[in-house]
C-alpha cells in the first residue's frame, strides 16, 4: 500500500514536471545519481526544456591524469603492495595503468575497504602496503579509521596515498564559471549524509541557485527535481533535503570529526576543473608516519590529458558523452580511453550501458 502511494505520488510529480515550459539545466553531482538517472530513463521523461547534466560526482573520474601517473610510479616502487578499489585498475594514465603494471609484475591488490589494506600490512611485515585513498567525504572517514587502526596497533608498514577530495569547493568552481549554465543542483545523497546541508546553504545563497539533497530511487530523483522547479518558480534559491530519511541537516558529526582529526584541506588537482584550493585531504603532520607522500618522495607529474578524450568537459557538464567523437567507436567499456568510461559511476559508462540515450 505504501509502495502504491509512493508510485502515485511520483507519477503525479512527474506529470507536473512534464508540463513545465521553462528552459533549465539541472546538474546531478553524484556518480550514483548519474547511473540511477541513466538506468531509469528519467532523461527521456523530462520535458523538452529541462536538461539533466552530469557533474564532477565520480571520484575516479575527477582524479587528475598527473595523479594517475604518480600512482603508477608508486606501484613500481620496490617492496610496495599497492591496495586499491577495483575501479582504479583500468583507468589509463599517460603511459600505463595499474592493470598494465600488475601484468608487468607490480604487486597491486584490489580491496573493498581500507581496513582490508591494514590487514594486508599486518600479514606482510616485510613489505610496505600503500592504500590508494580515492573518494569524497563519504569514504574519507573509513580511510581515517584505517590510519587510526594502524597507529593503535603500531603497524609501521602501512600508509595512505591520499587523493581524497571534498565536494563543496568543486561546486563553488562550477557555479562561478560564467560559461556554464546550471540552474539547480541535485546534490549528492551519500556525501550529504556526512557533510549535512550547511555547505549548500552557502552555495544557494551566494549563487542564487536551488540545491536539493536527493536520494537515489527514481521516485527520490523525481521529487528532488520537482522541489528544484518549485523553488525556481517561487523565486527562491535555498538548500533543501529531499532525502530526509537518511540525511540530517547537521550531517554525521562523528564522521566529520574523524576526517578533521586525520586530514587537513589542501589544494588538489581535479580532472577538467584544475587546481582547487582546500578541495583535497592531506594527512595531518601528527600522522605522517602513515602518509605515503612522506615515505615516497615521488617527483611532481605534469598534467597530460589524453588526446581526444573529453572527460574534463563532461565533468564540468559542458558536453554529454555523446558529443565526444570517440564515444562508442574507439572508446567503450572494454577499450576505455578515459576514466568516465572505466568507472562504474562514470557518465560515459552510464550512457554506454543504458542505451546511449540523448537528453
Ligand atoms: Fe573520454 Fe571515452 Fe568518455 Fe570520450 S567517451 S570522454 S574518450 S571516456
mmCIF file of C-alpha atoms and ligand atoms in Angstrom:
data_model
loop_
_atom_site.group_PDB
_atom_site.id
_atom_site.type_symbol
_atom_site.label_atom_id
_atom_site.label_comp_id
_atom_site.label_asym_id
_atom_site.label_seq_id
_atom_site.Cartn_x
_atom_site.Cartn_y
_atom_site.Cartn_z
ATOM 1 C CA UNK A 1 0.000 0.000 0.000
ATOM 2 C CA UNK A 2 2.836 2.353 0.932
ATOM 3 C CA UNK A 3 4.566 1.468 -2.337
ATOM 4 C CA UNK A 4 1.425 2.191 -4.317
ATOM 5 C CA UNK A 5 1.124 5.577 -2.655
ATOM 6 C CA UNK A 6 4.770 6.307 -3.438
ATOM 7 C CA UNK A 7 4.210 5.388 -7.081
ATOM 8 C CA UNK A 8 1.104 7.551 -7.287
ATOM 9 C CA UNK A 9 2.945 10.461 -5.717
ATOM 10 C CA UNK A 10 5.876 10.094 -8.148
ATOM 11 C CA UNK A 11 3.544 9.790 -11.129
ATOM 12 C CA UNK A 12 1.772 12.974 -10.082
ATOM 13 C CA UNK A 13 5.058 14.854 -9.605
ATOM 14 C CA UNK A 14 6.392 13.600 -12.932
ATOM 15 C CA UNK A 15 3.244 14.756 -14.709
ATOM 16 C CA UNK A 16 3.655 18.185 -13.131
ATOM 17 C CA UNK A 17 7.328 18.309 -14.198
ATOM 18 C CA UNK A 18 6.368 17.298 -17.747
ATOM 19 C CA UNK A 19 4.011 20.273 -18.011
ATOM 20 C CA UNK A 20 6.920 22.615 -17.373
ATOM 21 C CA UNK A 21 7.758 25.108 -20.124
ATOM 22 C CA UNK A 22 10.896 26.595 -18.533
ATOM 23 C CA UNK A 23 14.324 26.108 -20.163
ATOM 24 C CA UNK A 24 16.578 24.789 -17.412
ATOM 25 C CA UNK A 25 19.762 22.787 -16.879
ATOM 26 C CA UNK A 26 19.900 20.770 -13.669
ATOM 27 C CA UNK A 27 23.145 19.107 -12.657
ATOM 28 C CA UNK A 28 23.497 15.920 -10.629
ATOM 29 C CA UNK A 29 26.719 15.835 -8.631
ATOM 30 C CA UNK A 30 26.955 12.196 -7.731
ATOM 31 C CA UNK A 31 28.013 9.253 -9.853
ATOM 32 C CA UNK A 32 25.293 7.133 -8.260
ATOM 33 C CA UNK A 33 22.710 9.670 -9.454
ATOM 34 C CA UNK A 34 24.254 9.579 -12.942
ATOM 35 C CA UNK A 35 23.794 5.819 -13.043
ATOM 36 C CA UNK A 36 20.298 5.915 -11.499
ATOM 37 C CA UNK A 37 19.101 8.565 -13.974
ATOM 38 C CA UNK A 38 20.511 6.642 -16.943
ATOM 39 C CA UNK A 39 19.154 3.304 -15.704
ATOM 40 C CA UNK A 40 15.647 4.607 -15.094
ATOM 41 C CA UNK A 41 15.412 6.573 -18.353
ATOM 42 C CA UNK A 42 14.500 9.765 -16.473
ATOM 43 C CA UNK A 43 16.239 11.983 -19.031
ATOM 44 C CA UNK A 44 13.766 10.945 -21.713
ATOM 45 C CA UNK A 45 10.854 11.601 -19.389
ATOM 46 C CA UNK A 46 11.819 15.235 -18.868
ATOM 47 C CA UNK A 47 10.039 17.916 -20.912
ATOM 48 C CA UNK A 48 11.982 19.376 -23.835
ATOM 49 C CA UNK A 49 13.297 22.383 -21.918
ATOM 50 C CA UNK A 50 14.742 20.516 -18.938
ATOM 51 C CA UNK A 51 18.249 19.143 -19.364
ATOM 52 C CA UNK A 52 19.752 16.813 -16.805
ATOM 53 C CA UNK A 53 23.527 17.094 -16.934
ATOM 54 C CA UNK A 54 26.229 15.235 -15.050
ATOM 55 C CA UNK A 55 28.867 16.960 -12.972
ATOM 56 C CA UNK A 56 32.074 16.013 -11.164
ATOM 57 C CA UNK A 57 30.468 13.357 -8.988
ATOM 58 C CA UNK A 58 32.609 10.337 -9.767
ATOM 59 C CA UNK A 59 35.756 10.295 -7.619
ATOM 60 C CA UNK A 60 37.683 8.039 -10.000
ATOM 61 C CA UNK A 61 36.766 10.262 -12.966
ATOM 62 C CA UNK A 62 37.869 13.516 -11.319
ATOM 63 C CA UNK A 63 41.280 12.119 -10.378
ATOM 64 C CA UNK A 64 43.783 14.095 -12.427
ATOM 65 C CA UNK A 65 45.871 12.343 -15.052
ATOM 66 C CA UNK A 66 49.026 13.508 -13.220
ATOM 67 C CA UNK A 67 47.809 11.720 -10.087
ATOM 68 C CA UNK A 68 47.168 8.512 -12.054
ATOM 69 C CA UNK A 69 50.734 8.765 -13.383
ATOM 70 C CA UNK A 70 52.016 9.220 -9.822
ATOM 71 C CA UNK A 71 50.269 6.091 -8.519
ATOM 72 C CA UNK A 72 51.548 4.094 -11.496
ATOM 73 C CA UNK A 73 55.062 5.199 -10.463
ATOM 74 C CA UNK A 74 54.255 4.277 -6.860
ATOM 75 C CA UNK A 75 53.220 0.762 -7.915
ATOM 76 C CA UNK A 76 56.678 0.326 -9.457
ATOM 77 C CA UNK A 77 58.485 1.060 -6.170
ATOM 78 C CA UNK A 78 60.321 -1.978 -4.773
ATOM 79 C CA UNK A 79 58.603 -3.854 -1.911
ATOM 80 C CA UNK A 80 55.359 -1.931 -2.345
ATOM 81 C CA UNK A 81 51.987 -3.633 -2.266
ATOM 82 C CA UNK A 82 49.518 -1.130 -3.667
ATOM 83 C CA UNK A 83 45.982 -1.681 -2.342
ATOM 84 C CA UNK A 84 43.198 -0.044 -4.301
ATOM 85 C CA UNK A 85 39.483 -0.112 -5.057
ATOM 86 C CA UNK A 86 38.821 -2.056 -8.272
ATOM 87 C CA UNK A 87 37.630 0.909 -10.333
ATOM 88 C CA UNK A 88 41.114 2.410 -10.396
ATOM 89 C CA UNK A 89 42.761 -0.587 -12.041
ATOM 90 C CA UNK A 90 41.848 0.177 -15.644
ATOM 91 C CA UNK A 91 41.993 3.971 -15.558
ATOM 92 C CA UNK A 92 44.526 4.906 -18.225
ATOM 93 C CA UNK A 93 47.397 7.163 -17.211
ATOM 94 C CA UNK A 94 49.605 8.908 -19.757
ATOM 95 C CA UNK A 95 51.619 5.775 -20.454
ATOM 96 C CA UNK A 96 50.261 2.947 -18.348
ATOM 97 C CA UNK A 97 47.534 1.860 -15.959
ATOM 98 C CA UNK A 98 47.590 -0.107 -12.726
ATOM 99 C CA UNK A 99 46.244 -3.144 -14.606
ATOM 100 C CA UNK A 100 49.156 -2.941 -17.052
ATOM 101 C CA UNK A 101 51.614 -2.525 -14.196
ATOM 102 C CA UNK A 102 50.187 -5.600 -12.498
ATOM 103 C CA UNK A 103 50.606 -7.634 -15.675
ATOM 104 C CA UNK A 104 54.252 -6.486 -15.694
ATOM 105 C CA UNK A 105 54.779 -7.783 -12.166
ATOM 106 C CA UNK A 106 53.787 -4.964 -9.808
ATOM 107 C CA UNK A 107 52.041 -6.192 -6.653
ATOM 108 C CA UNK A 108 48.652 -4.475 -6.794
ATOM 109 C CA UNK A 109 45.730 -5.840 -4.794
ATOM 110 C CA UNK A 110 42.066 -4.928 -5.107
ATOM 111 C CA UNK A 111 40.490 -4.365 -1.700
ATOM 112 C CA UNK A 112 36.956 -3.488 -0.638
ATOM 113 C CA UNK A 113 37.854 -1.364 2.368
ATOM 114 C CA UNK A 114 40.925 0.481 3.690
ATOM 115 C CA UNK A 115 40.763 -1.850 6.692
ATOM 116 C CA UNK A 116 41.498 -4.765 4.312
ATOM 117 C CA UNK A 117 44.687 -2.915 3.377
ATOM 118 C CA UNK A 118 45.681 -2.657 7.060
ATOM 119 C CA UNK A 119 45.152 -6.432 7.328
ATOM 120 C CA UNK A 120 47.441 -6.875 4.311
ATOM 121 C CA UNK A 121 50.129 -4.823 6.064
ATOM 122 C CA UNK A 122 49.705 -6.918 9.202
ATOM 123 C CA UNK A 123 50.268 -10.146 7.276
ATOM 124 C CA UNK A 124 53.138 -8.786 5.131
ATOM 125 C CA UNK A 125 55.553 -7.241 7.657
ATOM 126 C CA UNK A 126 58.448 -7.162 5.193
ATOM 127 C CA UNK A 127 56.514 -5.094 2.641
ATOM 128 C CA UNK A 128 55.096 -1.567 2.543
ATOM 129 C CA UNK A 129 51.335 -1.616 1.941
ATOM 130 C CA UNK A 130 50.062 1.631 0.433
ATOM 131 C CA UNK A 131 46.326 2.220 0.261
ATOM 132 C CA UNK A 132 45.175 4.455 -2.548
ATOM 133 C CA UNK A 133 42.696 6.873 -0.965
ATOM 134 C CA UNK A 134 40.181 7.814 -3.643
ATOM 135 C CA UNK A 135 36.772 9.211 -2.812
ATOM 136 C CA UNK A 136 34.826 12.096 -1.365
ATOM 137 C CA UNK A 137 33.621 12.866 2.159
ATOM 138 C CA UNK A 138 31.826 9.507 2.217
ATOM 139 C CA UNK A 139 34.976 7.382 2.068
ATOM 140 C CA UNK A 140 37.361 9.667 3.963
ATOM 141 C CA UNK A 141 36.165 8.549 7.454
ATOM 142 C CA UNK A 142 36.976 4.904 6.616
ATOM 143 C CA UNK A 143 40.422 5.919 5.379
ATOM 144 C CA UNK A 144 40.900 7.874 8.601
ATOM 145 C CA UNK A 145 39.807 4.791 10.570
ATOM 146 C CA UNK A 146 42.477 2.727 8.809
ATOM 147 C CA UNK A 147 45.175 5.199 9.905
ATOM 148 C CA UNK A 148 43.767 5.118 13.424
ATOM 149 C CA UNK A 149 43.909 1.311 13.430
ATOM 150 C CA UNK A 150 47.498 1.251 12.110
ATOM 151 C CA UNK A 151 48.518 3.851 14.712
ATOM 152 C CA UNK A 152 46.809 1.982 17.559
ATOM 153 C CA UNK A 153 48.418 -1.323 16.592
ATOM 154 C CA UNK A 154 51.726 0.382 15.744
ATOM 155 C CA UNK A 155 51.679 -1.053 12.214
ATOM 156 C CA UNK A 156 54.506 0.850 10.581
ATOM 157 C CA UNK A 157 54.409 -0.731 7.128
ATOM 158 C CA UNK A 158 51.011 0.766 6.263
ATOM 159 C CA UNK A 159 50.448 4.129 4.627
ATOM 160 C CA UNK A 160 47.861 6.024 2.611
ATOM 161 C CA UNK A 161 48.380 7.900 -0.656
ATOM 162 C CA UNK A 162 45.543 10.349 -0.209
ATOM 163 C CA UNK A 163 43.733 11.578 -3.283
ATOM 164 C CA UNK A 164 40.552 12.092 -1.257
ATOM 165 C CA UNK A 165 38.573 15.157 -2.219
ATOM 166 C CA UNK A 166 35.901 17.482 -0.869
ATOM 167 C CA UNK A 167 32.836 18.207 -2.984
ATOM 168 C CA UNK A 168 31.722 21.761 -1.969
ATOM 169 C CA UNK A 169 34.869 23.574 -3.254
ATOM 170 C CA UNK A 170 34.356 21.958 -6.679
ATOM 171 C CA UNK A 171 30.721 23.100 -6.715
ATOM 172 C CA UNK A 172 31.926 26.635 -5.993
ATOM 173 C CA UNK A 173 34.181 26.456 -9.055
ATOM 174 C CA UNK A 174 31.345 25.171 -11.235
ATOM 175 C CA UNK A 175 28.873 27.820 -10.121
ATOM 176 C CA UNK A 176 31.371 30.614 -10.663
ATOM 177 C CA UNK A 177 32.120 29.513 -14.247
ATOM 178 C CA UNK A 178 30.408 32.119 -16.471
ATOM 179 C CA UNK A 179 30.363 29.681 -19.419
ATOM 180 C CA UNK A 180 28.412 27.057 -17.540
ATOM 181 C CA UNK A 181 24.696 27.410 -17.016
ATOM 182 C CA UNK A 182 23.479 25.358 -14.085
ATOM 183 C CA UNK A 183 20.069 26.421 -12.821
ATOM 184 C CA UNK A 184 19.831 23.970 -9.941
ATOM 185 C CA UNK A 185 21.789 21.227 -8.230
ATOM 186 C CA UNK A 186 20.640 17.700 -7.472
ATOM 187 C CA UNK A 187 23.001 17.351 -4.517
ATOM 188 C CA UNK A 188 24.692 14.067 -3.600
ATOM 189 C CA UNK A 189 22.812 11.933 -1.106
ATOM 190 C CA UNK A 190 25.796 9.932 0.160
ATOM 191 C CA UNK A 191 28.218 12.833 0.614
ATOM 192 C CA UNK A 192 25.499 14.850 2.321
ATOM 193 C CA UNK A 193 24.961 12.172 4.969
ATOM 194 C CA UNK A 194 28.426 13.229 6.174
ATOM 195 C CA UNK A 195 28.562 16.988 5.452
ATOM 196 C CA UNK A 196 24.904 17.847 6.070
ATOM 197 C CA UNK A 197 23.253 20.801 4.404
ATOM 198 C CA UNK A 198 25.253 23.835 5.520
ATOM 199 C CA UNK A 199 27.704 23.916 2.531
ATOM 200 C CA UNK A 200 24.705 24.054 0.177
ATOM 201 C CA UNK A 201 23.020 26.792 2.199
ATOM 202 C CA UNK A 202 26.052 28.958 1.439
ATOM 203 C CA UNK A 203 26.196 27.939 -2.229
ATOM 204 C CA UNK A 204 22.494 28.502 -2.822
ATOM 205 C CA UNK A 205 22.655 31.949 -1.223
ATOM 206 C CA UNK A 206 25.845 33.051 -2.973
ATOM 207 C CA UNK A 207 24.965 31.893 -6.491
ATOM 208 C CA UNK A 208 21.172 32.145 -6.244
ATOM 209 C CA UNK A 209 20.635 28.537 -7.321
ATOM 210 C CA UNK A 210 18.407 25.947 -5.589
ATOM 211 C CA UNK A 211 20.265 22.961 -4.156
ATOM 212 C CA UNK A 212 18.287 19.863 -3.187
ATOM 213 C CA UNK A 213 19.913 16.872 -1.470
ATOM 214 C CA UNK A 214 18.307 13.914 -3.198
ATOM 215 C CA UNK A 215 18.109 10.138 -2.735
ATOM 216 C CA UNK A 216 18.772 7.515 -5.370
ATOM 217 C CA UNK A 217 15.458 5.844 -6.166
ATOM 218 C CA UNK A 218 13.736 7.181 -9.308
ATOM 219 C CA UNK A 219 10.947 8.438 -7.014
ATOM 220 C CA UNK A 220 13.542 10.383 -4.975
ATOM 221 C CA UNK A 221 15.059 11.953 -8.065
ATOM 222 C CA UNK A 222 11.647 12.936 -9.454
ATOM 223 C CA UNK A 223 10.784 14.577 -6.140
ATOM 224 C CA UNK A 224 14.194 16.302 -5.984
ATOM 225 C CA UNK A 225 13.671 17.751 -9.475
ATOM 226 C CA UNK A 226 10.149 18.839 -8.546
ATOM 227 C CA UNK A 227 11.486 20.606 -5.433
ATOM 228 C CA UNK A 228 14.081 22.480 -7.531
ATOM 229 C CA UNK A 229 11.433 23.540 -10.065
ATOM 230 C CA UNK A 230 9.129 24.683 -7.272
ATOM 231 C CA UNK A 231 11.883 26.875 -5.836
ATOM 232 C CA UNK A 232 12.669 28.390 -9.236
ATOM 233 C CA UNK A 233 9.016 29.181 -9.906
ATOM 234 C CA UNK A 234 8.637 30.733 -6.465
ATOM 235 C CA UNK A 235 11.804 32.810 -6.951
ATOM 236 C CA UNK A 236 13.607 31.015 -4.127
ATOM 237 C CA UNK A 237 17.155 29.642 -4.074
ATOM 238 C CA UNK A 238 17.616 27.590 -0.953
ATOM 239 C CA UNK A 239 19.166 24.365 0.214
ATOM 240 C CA UNK A 240 16.594 21.669 0.937
ATOM 241 C CA UNK A 241 16.677 17.971 1.737
ATOM 242 C CA UNK A 242 14.525 15.540 -0.219
ATOM 243 C CA UNK A 243 16.460 12.531 1.185
ATOM 244 C CA UNK A 244 15.187 13.193 4.699
ATOM 245 C CA UNK A 245 15.024 9.511 5.664
ATOM 246 C CA UNK A 246 18.843 9.387 5.558
ATOM 247 C CA UNK A 247 20.354 12.896 5.535
ATOM 248 C CA UNK A 248 20.243 15.057 8.656
ATOM 249 C CA UNK A 249 20.761 18.830 8.367
ATOM 250 C CA UNK A 250 23.867 18.673 10.560
ATOM 251 C CA UNK A 251 25.273 15.604 8.737
ATOM 252 C CA UNK A 252 27.265 12.974 10.590
ATOM 253 C CA UNK A 253 29.217 14.852 13.225
ATOM 254 C CA UNK A 254 31.242 11.785 14.286
ATOM 255 C CA UNK A 255 32.401 11.239 10.681
ATOM 256 C CA UNK A 256 33.187 14.958 10.300
ATOM 257 C CA UNK A 257 35.352 14.850 13.454
ATOM 258 C CA UNK A 258 37.130 11.746 12.183
ATOM 259 C CA UNK A 259 38.006 13.494 8.903
ATOM 260 C CA UNK A 260 39.143 16.603 10.745
ATOM 261 C CA UNK A 261 41.329 14.648 13.158
ATOM 262 C CA UNK A 262 43.360 12.858 10.485
ATOM 263 C CA UNK A 263 43.198 15.168 7.454
ATOM 264 C CA UNK A 264 43.626 18.813 6.596
ATOM 265 C CA UNK A 265 42.261 20.569 3.484
ATOM 266 C CA UNK A 266 44.835 21.304 0.771
ATOM 267 C CA UNK A 267 44.807 22.409 -2.856
ATOM 268 C CA UNK A 268 44.004 19.437 -5.101
ATOM 269 C CA UNK A 269 44.013 18.832 -8.843
ATOM 270 C CA UNK A 270 40.721 17.799 -10.439
ATOM 271 C CA UNK A 271 40.415 16.448 -13.948
ATOM 272 C CA UNK A 272 38.739 19.141 -16.029
ATOM 273 C CA UNK A 273 38.429 21.616 -13.164
ATOM 274 C CA UNK A 274 42.126 22.242 -12.494
ATOM 275 C CA UNK A 275 43.634 23.038 -9.091
ATOM 276 C CA UNK A 276 41.056 23.947 -6.467
ATOM 277 C CA UNK A 277 42.119 25.386 -3.103
ATOM 278 C CA UNK A 278 41.038 23.450 0.004
ATOM 279 C CA UNK A 279 39.439 20.694 -2.071
ATOM 280 C CA UNK A 280 41.803 17.845 -1.203
ATOM 281 C CA UNK A 281 42.530 15.987 2.017
ATOM 282 C CA UNK A 282 46.161 15.623 3.106
ATOM 283 C CA UNK A 283 47.156 13.547 6.129
ATOM 284 C CA UNK A 284 47.963 15.744 9.120
ATOM 285 C CA UNK A 285 51.589 16.028 10.253
ATOM 286 C CA UNK A 286 50.860 14.153 13.520
ATOM 287 C CA UNK A 287 50.091 11.080 11.392
ATOM 288 C CA UNK A 288 52.815 11.489 8.754
ATOM 289 C CA UNK A 289 54.226 8.071 9.712
ATOM 290 C CA UNK A 290 51.233 6.707 7.750
ATOM 291 C CA UNK A 291 51.454 9.219 4.903
ATOM 292 C CA UNK A 292 52.782 7.568 1.732
ATOM 293 C CA UNK A 293 53.611 11.000 0.289
ATOM 294 C CA UNK A 294 56.135 11.436 3.100
ATOM 295 C CA UNK A 295 57.500 7.884 2.787
ATOM 296 C CA UNK A 296 57.884 8.068 -1.004
ATOM 297 C CA UNK A 297 59.199 11.366 -2.286
ATOM 298 C CA UNK A 298 57.950 10.975 -5.847
ATOM 299 C CA UNK A 299 58.507 13.845 -8.306
ATOM 300 C CA UNK A 300 55.607 16.062 -9.385
ATOM 301 C CA UNK A 301 53.994 14.716 -12.528
ATOM 302 C CA UNK A 302 52.725 17.162 -15.157
ATOM 303 C CA UNK A 303 49.060 17.027 -16.150
ATOM 304 C CA UNK A 304 48.937 15.419 -19.593
ATOM 305 C CA UNK A 305 45.317 14.915 -20.640
ATOM 306 C CA UNK A 306 44.670 12.064 -23.062
ATOM 307 C CA UNK A 307 44.367 13.354 -26.613
ATOM 308 C CA UNK A 308 40.816 13.316 -27.870
ATOM 309 C CA UNK A 309 39.246 12.386 -24.519
ATOM 310 C CA UNK A 310 36.605 14.878 -23.390
ATOM 311 C CA UNK A 311 36.222 13.661 -19.784
ATOM 312 C CA UNK A 312 37.227 17.101 -18.485
ATOM 313 C CA UNK A 313 34.405 18.822 -20.396
ATOM 314 C CA UNK A 314 31.920 16.123 -19.390
ATOM 315 C CA UNK A 315 32.835 16.502 -15.705
ATOM 316 C CA UNK A 316 32.116 20.236 -15.986
ATOM 317 C CA UNK A 317 28.733 19.496 -17.551
ATOM 318 C CA UNK A 318 29.681 21.329 -20.747
ATOM 319 C CA UNK A 319 29.053 18.403 -23.072
ATOM 320 C CA UNK A 320 27.446 14.981 -22.833
ATOM 321 C CA UNK A 321 29.337 11.749 -23.584
ATOM 322 C CA UNK A 322 27.544 11.529 -26.938
ATOM 323 C CA UNK A 323 29.374 14.674 -28.005
ATOM 324 C CA UNK A 324 32.765 13.010 -27.552
ATOM 325 C CA UNK A 325 33.841 11.822 -31.035
ATOM 326 C CA UNK A 326 35.466 8.741 -29.530
ATOM 327 C CA UNK A 327 32.356 7.579 -27.652
ATOM 328 C CA UNK A 328 31.238 4.084 -28.615
ATOM 329 C CA UNK A 329 33.542 3.909 -31.629
ATOM 330 C CA UNK A 330 37.029 3.913 -30.183
ATOM 331 C CA UNK A 331 36.133 4.241 -26.517
ATOM 332 C CA UNK A 332 33.974 1.502 -24.985
ATOM 333 C CA UNK A 333 33.932 -0.201 -21.569
ATOM 334 C CA UNK A 334 36.252 -2.903 -22.951
ATOM 335 C CA UNK A 335 38.585 -0.355 -24.589
ATOM 336 C CA UNK A 336 38.290 2.691 -22.299
ATOM 337 C CA UNK A 337 40.246 5.790 -23.226
ATOM 338 C CA UNK A 338 39.226 7.937 -20.266
ATOM 339 C CA UNK A 339 38.111 7.317 -16.678
ATOM 340 C CA UNK A 340 34.478 8.288 -17.371
ATOM 341 C CA UNK A 341 34.201 5.080 -19.420
ATOM 342 C CA UNK A 342 36.030 2.947 -16.836
ATOM 343 C CA UNK A 343 34.311 3.846 -13.615
ATOM 344 C CA UNK A 344 31.022 2.241 -12.687
ATOM 345 C CA UNK A 345 29.863 5.748 -11.789
ATOM 346 C CA UNK A 346 31.234 7.443 -14.910
ATOM 347 C CA UNK A 347 28.902 9.356 -17.234
ATOM 348 C CA UNK A 348 30.305 7.729 -20.383
ATOM 349 C CA UNK A 349 29.878 4.249 -18.897
ATOM 350 C CA UNK A 350 26.290 5.151 -17.901
ATOM 351 C CA UNK A 351 25.436 6.368 -21.403
ATOM 352 C CA UNK A 352 27.039 3.317 -22.981
ATOM 353 C CA UNK A 353 25.415 0.846 -20.654
ATOM 354 C CA UNK A 354 21.912 2.235 -20.737
ATOM 355 C CA UNK A 355 21.282 2.670 -24.399
ATOM 356 C CA UNK A 356 23.306 5.795 -25.276
ATOM 357 C CA UNK A 357 20.310 7.942 -24.572
ATOM 358 C CA UNK A 358 20.258 11.588 -25.542
ATOM 359 C CA UNK A 359 18.733 14.363 -23.465
HETATM 360 FE FE1 LIG B 1 36.872 10.112 -22.648
HETATM 361 FE FE2 LIG B 1 35.869 7.891 -23.740
HETATM 362 FE FE3 LIG B 1 34.242 9.478 -22.423
HETATM 363 FE FE4 LIG B 1 35.225 10.234 -24.765
HETATM 364 S S1 LIG B 1 33.832 8.538 -24.418
HETATM 365 S S2 LIG B 1 35.087 11.455 -22.914
HETATM 366 S S3 LIG B 1 37.271 9.319 -24.715
HETATM 367 S S4 LIG B 1 35.976 8.354 -21.574
#
